[in-house]
Tab-separated table of C-alpha atoms and ligand atoms in Angstrom:
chain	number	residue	atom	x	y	z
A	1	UNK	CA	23.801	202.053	-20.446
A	2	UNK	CA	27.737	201.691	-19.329
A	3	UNK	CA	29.737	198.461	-19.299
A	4	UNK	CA	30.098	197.078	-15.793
A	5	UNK	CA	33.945	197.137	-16.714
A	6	UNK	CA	36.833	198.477	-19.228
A	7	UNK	CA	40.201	197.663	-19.202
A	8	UNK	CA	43.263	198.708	-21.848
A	9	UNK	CA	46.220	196.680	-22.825
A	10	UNK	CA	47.758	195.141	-25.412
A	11	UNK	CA	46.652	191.495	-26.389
A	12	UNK	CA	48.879	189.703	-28.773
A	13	UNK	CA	48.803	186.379	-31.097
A	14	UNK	CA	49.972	183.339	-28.596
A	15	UNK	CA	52.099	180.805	-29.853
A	16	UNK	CA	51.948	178.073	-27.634
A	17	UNK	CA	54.101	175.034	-27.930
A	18	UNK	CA	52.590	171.832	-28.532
A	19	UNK	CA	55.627	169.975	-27.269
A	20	UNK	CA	56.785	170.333	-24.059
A	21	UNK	CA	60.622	171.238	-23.767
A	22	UNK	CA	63.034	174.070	-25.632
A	23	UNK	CA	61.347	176.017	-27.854
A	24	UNK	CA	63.934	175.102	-30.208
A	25	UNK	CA	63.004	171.481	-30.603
A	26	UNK	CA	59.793	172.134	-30.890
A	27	UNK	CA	57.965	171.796	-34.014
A	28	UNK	CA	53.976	173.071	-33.697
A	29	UNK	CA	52.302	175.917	-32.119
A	30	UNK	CA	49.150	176.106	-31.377
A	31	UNK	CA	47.239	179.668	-32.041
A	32	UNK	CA	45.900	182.139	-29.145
A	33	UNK	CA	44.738	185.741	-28.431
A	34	UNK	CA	46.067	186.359	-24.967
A	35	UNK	CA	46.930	189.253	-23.052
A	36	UNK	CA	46.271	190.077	-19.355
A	37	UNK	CA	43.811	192.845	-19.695
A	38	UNK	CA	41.498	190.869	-22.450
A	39	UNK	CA	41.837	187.509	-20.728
A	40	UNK	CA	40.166	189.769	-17.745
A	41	UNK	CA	37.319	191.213	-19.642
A	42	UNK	CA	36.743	188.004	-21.103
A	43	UNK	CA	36.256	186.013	-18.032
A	44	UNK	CA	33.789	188.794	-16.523
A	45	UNK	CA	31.507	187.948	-19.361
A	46	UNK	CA	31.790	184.903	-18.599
A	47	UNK	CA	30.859	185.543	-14.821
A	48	UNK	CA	27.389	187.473	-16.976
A	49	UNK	CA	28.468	191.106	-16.754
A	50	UNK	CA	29.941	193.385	-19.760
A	51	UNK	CA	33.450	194.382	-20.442
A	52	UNK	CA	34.656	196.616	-23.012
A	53	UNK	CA	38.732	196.335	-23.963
A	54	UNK	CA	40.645	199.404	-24.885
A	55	UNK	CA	43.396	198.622	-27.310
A	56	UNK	CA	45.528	199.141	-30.443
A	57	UNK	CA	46.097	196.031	-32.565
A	58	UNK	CA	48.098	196.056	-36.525
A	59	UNK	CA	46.544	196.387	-39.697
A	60	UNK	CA	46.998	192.961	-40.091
A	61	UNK	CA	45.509	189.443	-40.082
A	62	UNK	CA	47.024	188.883	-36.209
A	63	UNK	CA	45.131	192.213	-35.540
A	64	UNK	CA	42.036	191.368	-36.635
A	65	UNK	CA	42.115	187.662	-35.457
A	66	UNK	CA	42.836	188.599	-32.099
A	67	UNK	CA	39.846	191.209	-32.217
A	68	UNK	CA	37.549	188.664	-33.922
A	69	UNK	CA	38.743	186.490	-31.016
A	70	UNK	CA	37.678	188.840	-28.545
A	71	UNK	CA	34.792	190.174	-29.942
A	72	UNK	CA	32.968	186.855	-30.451
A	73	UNK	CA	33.841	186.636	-26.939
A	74	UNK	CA	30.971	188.623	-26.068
A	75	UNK	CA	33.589	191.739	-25.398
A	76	UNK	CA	33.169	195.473	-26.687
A	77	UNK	CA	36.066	196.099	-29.092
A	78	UNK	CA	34.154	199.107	-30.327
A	79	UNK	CA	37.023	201.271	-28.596
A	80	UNK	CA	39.764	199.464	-30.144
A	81	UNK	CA	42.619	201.207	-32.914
A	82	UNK	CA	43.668	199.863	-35.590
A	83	UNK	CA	47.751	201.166	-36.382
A	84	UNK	CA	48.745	201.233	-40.014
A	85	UNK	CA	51.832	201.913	-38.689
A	86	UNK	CA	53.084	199.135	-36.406
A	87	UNK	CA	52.376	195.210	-36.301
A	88	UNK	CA	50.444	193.038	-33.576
A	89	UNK	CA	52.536	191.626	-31.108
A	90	UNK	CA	53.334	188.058	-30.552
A	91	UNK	CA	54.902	185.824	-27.776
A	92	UNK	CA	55.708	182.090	-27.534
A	93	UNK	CA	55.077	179.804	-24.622
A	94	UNK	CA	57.982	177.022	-23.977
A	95	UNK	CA	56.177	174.411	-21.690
A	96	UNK	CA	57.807	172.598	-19.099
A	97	UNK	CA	61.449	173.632	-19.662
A	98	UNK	CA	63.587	174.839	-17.921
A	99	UNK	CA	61.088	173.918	-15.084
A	100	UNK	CA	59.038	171.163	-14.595
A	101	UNK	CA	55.394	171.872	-14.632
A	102	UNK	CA	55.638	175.823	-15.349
A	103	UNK	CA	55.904	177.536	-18.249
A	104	UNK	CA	57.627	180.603	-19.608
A	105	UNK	CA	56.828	183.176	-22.374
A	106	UNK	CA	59.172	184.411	-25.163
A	107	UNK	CA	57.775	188.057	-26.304
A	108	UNK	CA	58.098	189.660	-29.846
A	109	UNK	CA	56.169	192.622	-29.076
A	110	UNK	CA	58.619	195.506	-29.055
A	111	UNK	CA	57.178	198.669	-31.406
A	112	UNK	CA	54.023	196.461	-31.329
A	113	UNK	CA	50.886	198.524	-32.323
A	114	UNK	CA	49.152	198.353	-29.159
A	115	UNK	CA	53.059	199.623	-27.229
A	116	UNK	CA	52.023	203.027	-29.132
A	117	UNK	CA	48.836	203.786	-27.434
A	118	UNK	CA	48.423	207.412	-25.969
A	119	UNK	CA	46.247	209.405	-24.111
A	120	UNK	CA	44.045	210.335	-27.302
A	121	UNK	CA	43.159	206.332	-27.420
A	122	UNK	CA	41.103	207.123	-23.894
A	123	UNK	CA	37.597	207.937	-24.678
A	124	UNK	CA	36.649	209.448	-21.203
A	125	UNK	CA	32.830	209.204	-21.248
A	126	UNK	CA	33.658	205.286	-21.940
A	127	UNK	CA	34.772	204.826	-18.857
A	128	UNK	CA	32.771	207.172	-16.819
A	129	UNK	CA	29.716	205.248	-17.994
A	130	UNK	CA	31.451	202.341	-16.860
A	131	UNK	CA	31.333	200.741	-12.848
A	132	UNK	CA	35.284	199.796	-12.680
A	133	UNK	CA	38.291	200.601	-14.846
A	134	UNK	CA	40.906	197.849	-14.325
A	135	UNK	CA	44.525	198.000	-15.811
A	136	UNK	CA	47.714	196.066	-14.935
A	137	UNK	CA	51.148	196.644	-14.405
A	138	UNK	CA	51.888	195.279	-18.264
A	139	UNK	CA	50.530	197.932	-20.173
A	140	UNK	CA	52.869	200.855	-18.594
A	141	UNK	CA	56.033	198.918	-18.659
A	142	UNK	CA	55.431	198.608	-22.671
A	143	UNK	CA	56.489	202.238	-23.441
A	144	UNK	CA	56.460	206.139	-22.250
A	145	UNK	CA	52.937	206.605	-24.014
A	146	UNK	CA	51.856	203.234	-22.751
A	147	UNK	CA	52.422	204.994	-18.961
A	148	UNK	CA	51.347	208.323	-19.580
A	149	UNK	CA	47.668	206.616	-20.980
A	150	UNK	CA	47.228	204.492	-17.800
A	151	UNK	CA	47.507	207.310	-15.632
A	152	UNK	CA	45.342	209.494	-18.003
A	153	UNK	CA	42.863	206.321	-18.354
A	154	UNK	CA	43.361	206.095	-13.945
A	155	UNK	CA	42.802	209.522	-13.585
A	156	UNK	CA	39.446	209.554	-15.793
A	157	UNK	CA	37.884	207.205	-13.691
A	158	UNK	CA	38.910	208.412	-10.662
A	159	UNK	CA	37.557	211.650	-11.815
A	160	UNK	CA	34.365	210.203	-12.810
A	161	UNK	CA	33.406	207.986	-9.464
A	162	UNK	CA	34.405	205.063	-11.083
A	163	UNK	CA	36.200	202.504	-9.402
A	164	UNK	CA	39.316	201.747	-10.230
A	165	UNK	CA	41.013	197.892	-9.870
A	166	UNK	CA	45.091	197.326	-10.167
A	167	UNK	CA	47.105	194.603	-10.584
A	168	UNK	CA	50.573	194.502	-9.852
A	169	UNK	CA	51.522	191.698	-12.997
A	170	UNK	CA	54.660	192.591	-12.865
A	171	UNK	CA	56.833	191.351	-15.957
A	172	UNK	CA	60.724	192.299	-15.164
A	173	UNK	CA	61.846	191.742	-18.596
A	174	UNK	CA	59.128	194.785	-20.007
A	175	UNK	CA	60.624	197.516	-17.162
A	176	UNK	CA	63.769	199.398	-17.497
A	177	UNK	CA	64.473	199.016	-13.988
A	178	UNK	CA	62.727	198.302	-10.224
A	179	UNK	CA	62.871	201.654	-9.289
A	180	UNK	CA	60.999	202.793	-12.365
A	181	UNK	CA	58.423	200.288	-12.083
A	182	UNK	CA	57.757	201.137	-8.169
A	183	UNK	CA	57.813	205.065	-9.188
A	184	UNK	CA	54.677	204.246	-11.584
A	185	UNK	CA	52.886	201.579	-9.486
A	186	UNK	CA	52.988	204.239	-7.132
A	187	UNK	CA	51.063	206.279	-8.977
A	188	UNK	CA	48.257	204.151	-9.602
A	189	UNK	CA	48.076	202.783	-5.983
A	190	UNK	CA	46.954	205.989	-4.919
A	191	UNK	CA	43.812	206.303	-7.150
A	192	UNK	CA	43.016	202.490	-6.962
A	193	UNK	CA	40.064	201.183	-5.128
A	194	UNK	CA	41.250	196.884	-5.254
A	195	UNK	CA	44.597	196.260	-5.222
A	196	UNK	CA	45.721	192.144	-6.549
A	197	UNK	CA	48.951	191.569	-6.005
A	198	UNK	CA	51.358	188.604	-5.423
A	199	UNK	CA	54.345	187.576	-3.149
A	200	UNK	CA	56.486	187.446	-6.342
A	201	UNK	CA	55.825	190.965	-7.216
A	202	UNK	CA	55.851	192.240	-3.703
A	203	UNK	CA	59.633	190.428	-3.147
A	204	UNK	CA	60.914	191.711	-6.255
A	205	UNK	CA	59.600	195.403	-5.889
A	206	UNK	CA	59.611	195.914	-1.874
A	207	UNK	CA	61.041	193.007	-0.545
A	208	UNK	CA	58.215	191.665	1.415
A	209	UNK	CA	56.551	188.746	1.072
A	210	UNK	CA	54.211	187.414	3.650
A	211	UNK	CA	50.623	188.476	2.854
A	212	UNK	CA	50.443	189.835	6.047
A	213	UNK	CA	53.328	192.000	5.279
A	214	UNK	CA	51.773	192.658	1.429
A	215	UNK	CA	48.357	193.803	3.076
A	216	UNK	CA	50.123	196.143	5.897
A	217	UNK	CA	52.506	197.688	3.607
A	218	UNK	CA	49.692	198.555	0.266
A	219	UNK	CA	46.422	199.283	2.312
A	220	UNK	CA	48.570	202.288	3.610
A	221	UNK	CA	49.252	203.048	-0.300
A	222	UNK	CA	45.454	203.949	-0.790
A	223	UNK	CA	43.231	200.696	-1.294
A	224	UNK	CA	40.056	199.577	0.252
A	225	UNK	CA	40.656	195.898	-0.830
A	226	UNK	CA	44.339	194.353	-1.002
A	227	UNK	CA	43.898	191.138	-2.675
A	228	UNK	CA	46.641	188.553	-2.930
A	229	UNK	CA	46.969	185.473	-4.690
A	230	UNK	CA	49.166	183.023	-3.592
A	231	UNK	CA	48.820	180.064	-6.080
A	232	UNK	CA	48.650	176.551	-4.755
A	233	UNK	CA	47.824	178.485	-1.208
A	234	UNK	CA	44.942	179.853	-2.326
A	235	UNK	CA	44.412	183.107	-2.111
A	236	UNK	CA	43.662	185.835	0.572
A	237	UNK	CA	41.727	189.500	0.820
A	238	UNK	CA	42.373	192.041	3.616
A	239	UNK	CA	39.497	194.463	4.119
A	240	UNK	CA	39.269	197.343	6.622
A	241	UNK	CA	41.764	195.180	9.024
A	242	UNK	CA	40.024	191.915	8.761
A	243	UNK	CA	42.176	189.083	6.941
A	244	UNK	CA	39.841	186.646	4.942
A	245	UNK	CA	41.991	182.964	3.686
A	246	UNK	CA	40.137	180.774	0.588
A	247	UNK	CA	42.363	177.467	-0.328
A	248	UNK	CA	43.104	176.869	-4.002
A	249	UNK	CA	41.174	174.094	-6.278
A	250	UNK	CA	43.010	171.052	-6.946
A	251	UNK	CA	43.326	170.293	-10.667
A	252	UNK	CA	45.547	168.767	-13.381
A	253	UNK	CA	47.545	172.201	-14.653
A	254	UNK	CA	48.279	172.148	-18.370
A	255	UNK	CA	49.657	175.529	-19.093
A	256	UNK	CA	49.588	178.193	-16.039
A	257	UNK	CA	49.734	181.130	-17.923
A	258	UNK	CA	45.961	183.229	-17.028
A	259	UNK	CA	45.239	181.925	-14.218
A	260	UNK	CA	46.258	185.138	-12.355
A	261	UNK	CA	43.636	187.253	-15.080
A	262	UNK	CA	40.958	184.485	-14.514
A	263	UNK	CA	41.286	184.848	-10.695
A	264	UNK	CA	40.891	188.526	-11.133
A	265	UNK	CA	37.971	188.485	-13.054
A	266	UNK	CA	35.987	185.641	-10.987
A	267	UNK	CA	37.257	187.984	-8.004
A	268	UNK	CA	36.507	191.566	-9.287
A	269	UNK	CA	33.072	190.413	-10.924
A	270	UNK	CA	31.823	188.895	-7.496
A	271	UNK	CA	32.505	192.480	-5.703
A	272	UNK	CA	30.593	194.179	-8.791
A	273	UNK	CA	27.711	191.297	-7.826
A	274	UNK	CA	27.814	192.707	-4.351
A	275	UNK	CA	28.725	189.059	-3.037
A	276	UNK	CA	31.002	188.671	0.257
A	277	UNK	CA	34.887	188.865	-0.004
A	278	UNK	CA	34.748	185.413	0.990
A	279	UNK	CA	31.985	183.823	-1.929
A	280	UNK	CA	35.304	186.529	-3.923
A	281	UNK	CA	38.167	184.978	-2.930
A	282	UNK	CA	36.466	181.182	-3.604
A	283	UNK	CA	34.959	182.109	-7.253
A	284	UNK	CA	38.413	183.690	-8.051
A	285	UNK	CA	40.348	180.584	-7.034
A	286	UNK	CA	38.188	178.339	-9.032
A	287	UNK	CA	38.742	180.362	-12.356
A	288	UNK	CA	42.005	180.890	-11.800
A	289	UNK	CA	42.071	176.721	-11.753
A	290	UNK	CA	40.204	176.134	-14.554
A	291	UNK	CA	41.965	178.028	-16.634
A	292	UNK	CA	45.266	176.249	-16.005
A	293	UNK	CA	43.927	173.352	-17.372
A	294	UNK	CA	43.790	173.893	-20.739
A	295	UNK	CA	46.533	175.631	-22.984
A	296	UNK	CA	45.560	179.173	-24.124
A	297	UNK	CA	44.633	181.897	-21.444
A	298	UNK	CA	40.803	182.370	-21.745
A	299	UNK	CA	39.663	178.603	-23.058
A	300	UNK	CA	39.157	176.959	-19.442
A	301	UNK	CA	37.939	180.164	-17.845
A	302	UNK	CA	35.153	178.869	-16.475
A	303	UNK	CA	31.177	180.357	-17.257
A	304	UNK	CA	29.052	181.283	-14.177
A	305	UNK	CA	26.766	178.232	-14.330
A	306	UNK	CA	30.041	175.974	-13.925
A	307	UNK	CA	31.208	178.420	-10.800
A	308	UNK	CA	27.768	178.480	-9.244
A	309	UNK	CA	27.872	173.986	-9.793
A	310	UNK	CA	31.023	173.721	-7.951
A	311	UNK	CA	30.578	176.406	-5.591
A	312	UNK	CA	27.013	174.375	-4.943
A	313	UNK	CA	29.043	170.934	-3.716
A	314	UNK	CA	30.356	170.134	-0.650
A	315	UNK	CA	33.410	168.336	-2.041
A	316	UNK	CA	35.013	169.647	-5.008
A	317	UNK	CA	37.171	167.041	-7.092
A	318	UNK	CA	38.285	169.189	-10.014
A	319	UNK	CA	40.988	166.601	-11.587
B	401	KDG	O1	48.594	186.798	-17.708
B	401	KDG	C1	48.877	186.214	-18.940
B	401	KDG	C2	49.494	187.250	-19.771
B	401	KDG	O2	50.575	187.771	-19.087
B	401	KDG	C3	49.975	186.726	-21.064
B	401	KDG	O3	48.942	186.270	-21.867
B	401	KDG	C4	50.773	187.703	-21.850
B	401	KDG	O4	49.648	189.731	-21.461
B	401	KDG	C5	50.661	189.110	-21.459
B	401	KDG	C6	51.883	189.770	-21.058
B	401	KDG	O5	51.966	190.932	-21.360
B	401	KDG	O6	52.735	189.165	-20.419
């Protein structure tokens, strides 16, 4: 039997500050494996399906914590490299500085292992055995190989009936330029089945940024389900010309970074559970608030018991 998902992308060792402020004051890290496309496969176990992650990680300790880290996770690795050739990748988080309450991320992941995956790395029956193939706009931004295997990986599923899930993630500092990033998301659009996307990402690359406008402009790009997230709004889902609004969760936000992965898993995993795009939108929105609320990416995602609880009471008073 298939996974209900796969995904490919690099995850690397996060180094996330215990201090809040400039990362040059501060003096202790604490350890995570992070990385969009894991963070996602890790919170649809969570929601009780399978995931399998597609990867290449170092031949080296970062390497094979973060795959012991996703493994015990509940996640197949059994498709994951290992590169003699090139290290893991790592990235800092500096919380709170230069603005209040969000943080940003420092990368060391150029010539990383997983930046040198390639079409050979994409075992096609894996995926066609599998109900949804979902990438991000991270992994193609990393390098030329990095682009050409998405497409390949894309293309497979597409090929094979399987449905294909994007999101945008767009992360300036990885692309050459706009108009390179827009050429390849283009690509992808027109193969994917559930598009997630963001006002951020939508300003930067088309200069929109209503939802209204987001949904117009993609569901003529190819997708049956344009999904945005919209942070403390909420988040909202456009299907076959019917606009659907959930409000966010209310909680105390240590460290932001996953909660956009978390919302796409709670989100993608309901669809694969054949639940409305409302019951989506809501379980999305509550993992993408959990898992602000605890540093690391995956740690507060929450488990479908929890989801099912809170989705259960009337009044929800996460803080
Ligand atoms: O969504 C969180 C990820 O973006 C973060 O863990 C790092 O995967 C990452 C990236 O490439 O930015």
């Amino acid at each position: 039997m298939g996974l209900d998902v796969v995904t490919m992308g690099e995850t690397m060792v996060q180094l996330n500050a215990v201090q809040m402020g400039p990362l040059r004051y501060v003096t202790t890290f604490e350890k995570h494996a992070a990385g969009a496309e894991s963070n996602f496969a890790i919170g649809v176990v969570r929601m009780g399906l399978t995931a399998g992650w597609i990867s290449r990680v170092g031949n080296d300790d970062f390497g094979r914590y973060v795959v012991s880290e996703i493994r015990g996770e509940g996640v197949d690795v059994s498709e994951v490299r290992i590169d003699d050739e090139a290290p893991t990748g790592i990235y800092f988080i500096q919380r709170g500085y230069p603005f209040p309450g969000k943080s940003t991320v420092v990368y060391y992941r150029k010539f990383s292992a997983a930046s040198k995956l390639e079409p050979t790395d994409v075992n096609a029956k894996y995926i066609a055995n599998s109900r949804l193939m979902h990438v991000t706009g991270i992994t193609p931004a990393l390098s030329g190989t990095c682009k050409k295997t998405i497409i390949h990986a894309v293309d497979v599923a597409k090929k094979a009936g399987v449905q294909v899930s994007f999101d945008t993630n767009l992360r300036l500092r990885l692309w050459k330029s706009l108009d390179q990033a827009r050429a390849t998301f283009d690509l992808i659009y027109e193969k994917c089945d559930i598009l997630i996307t963001d006002p951020y990402s939508c300003k930067a690359l088309y200069n929109i940024k209503s939802p209204q406008e987001i949904a117009k402009f993609m569901s003529k790009k190819g997708p049956s389900i344009v999904a945005v997230k919209l942070g403390e709004a909420g988040s909202m889902a456009f299907v076959g010309g019917r606009a659907v609004k959930k409000p966010s969760y209310d909680v105390h936000v240590v460290d932001p970074i996953g909660a956009g992965d978390a919302f796409d898993a709670g989100f993608i995993s309901s669809i694969l559970k054949g639940w409305s795009i409302e019951k989506a939108l809501q379980v999305g929105n509550i993992c993408g608030a959990l898992a602000t609320t605890v540093k690391g990416d995956v740690e507060g995602i929450p488990t479908l018991d929890l989801v099912t609880s809170i989705l259960s009471k009337e009044e929800i008073v996460l803080r």
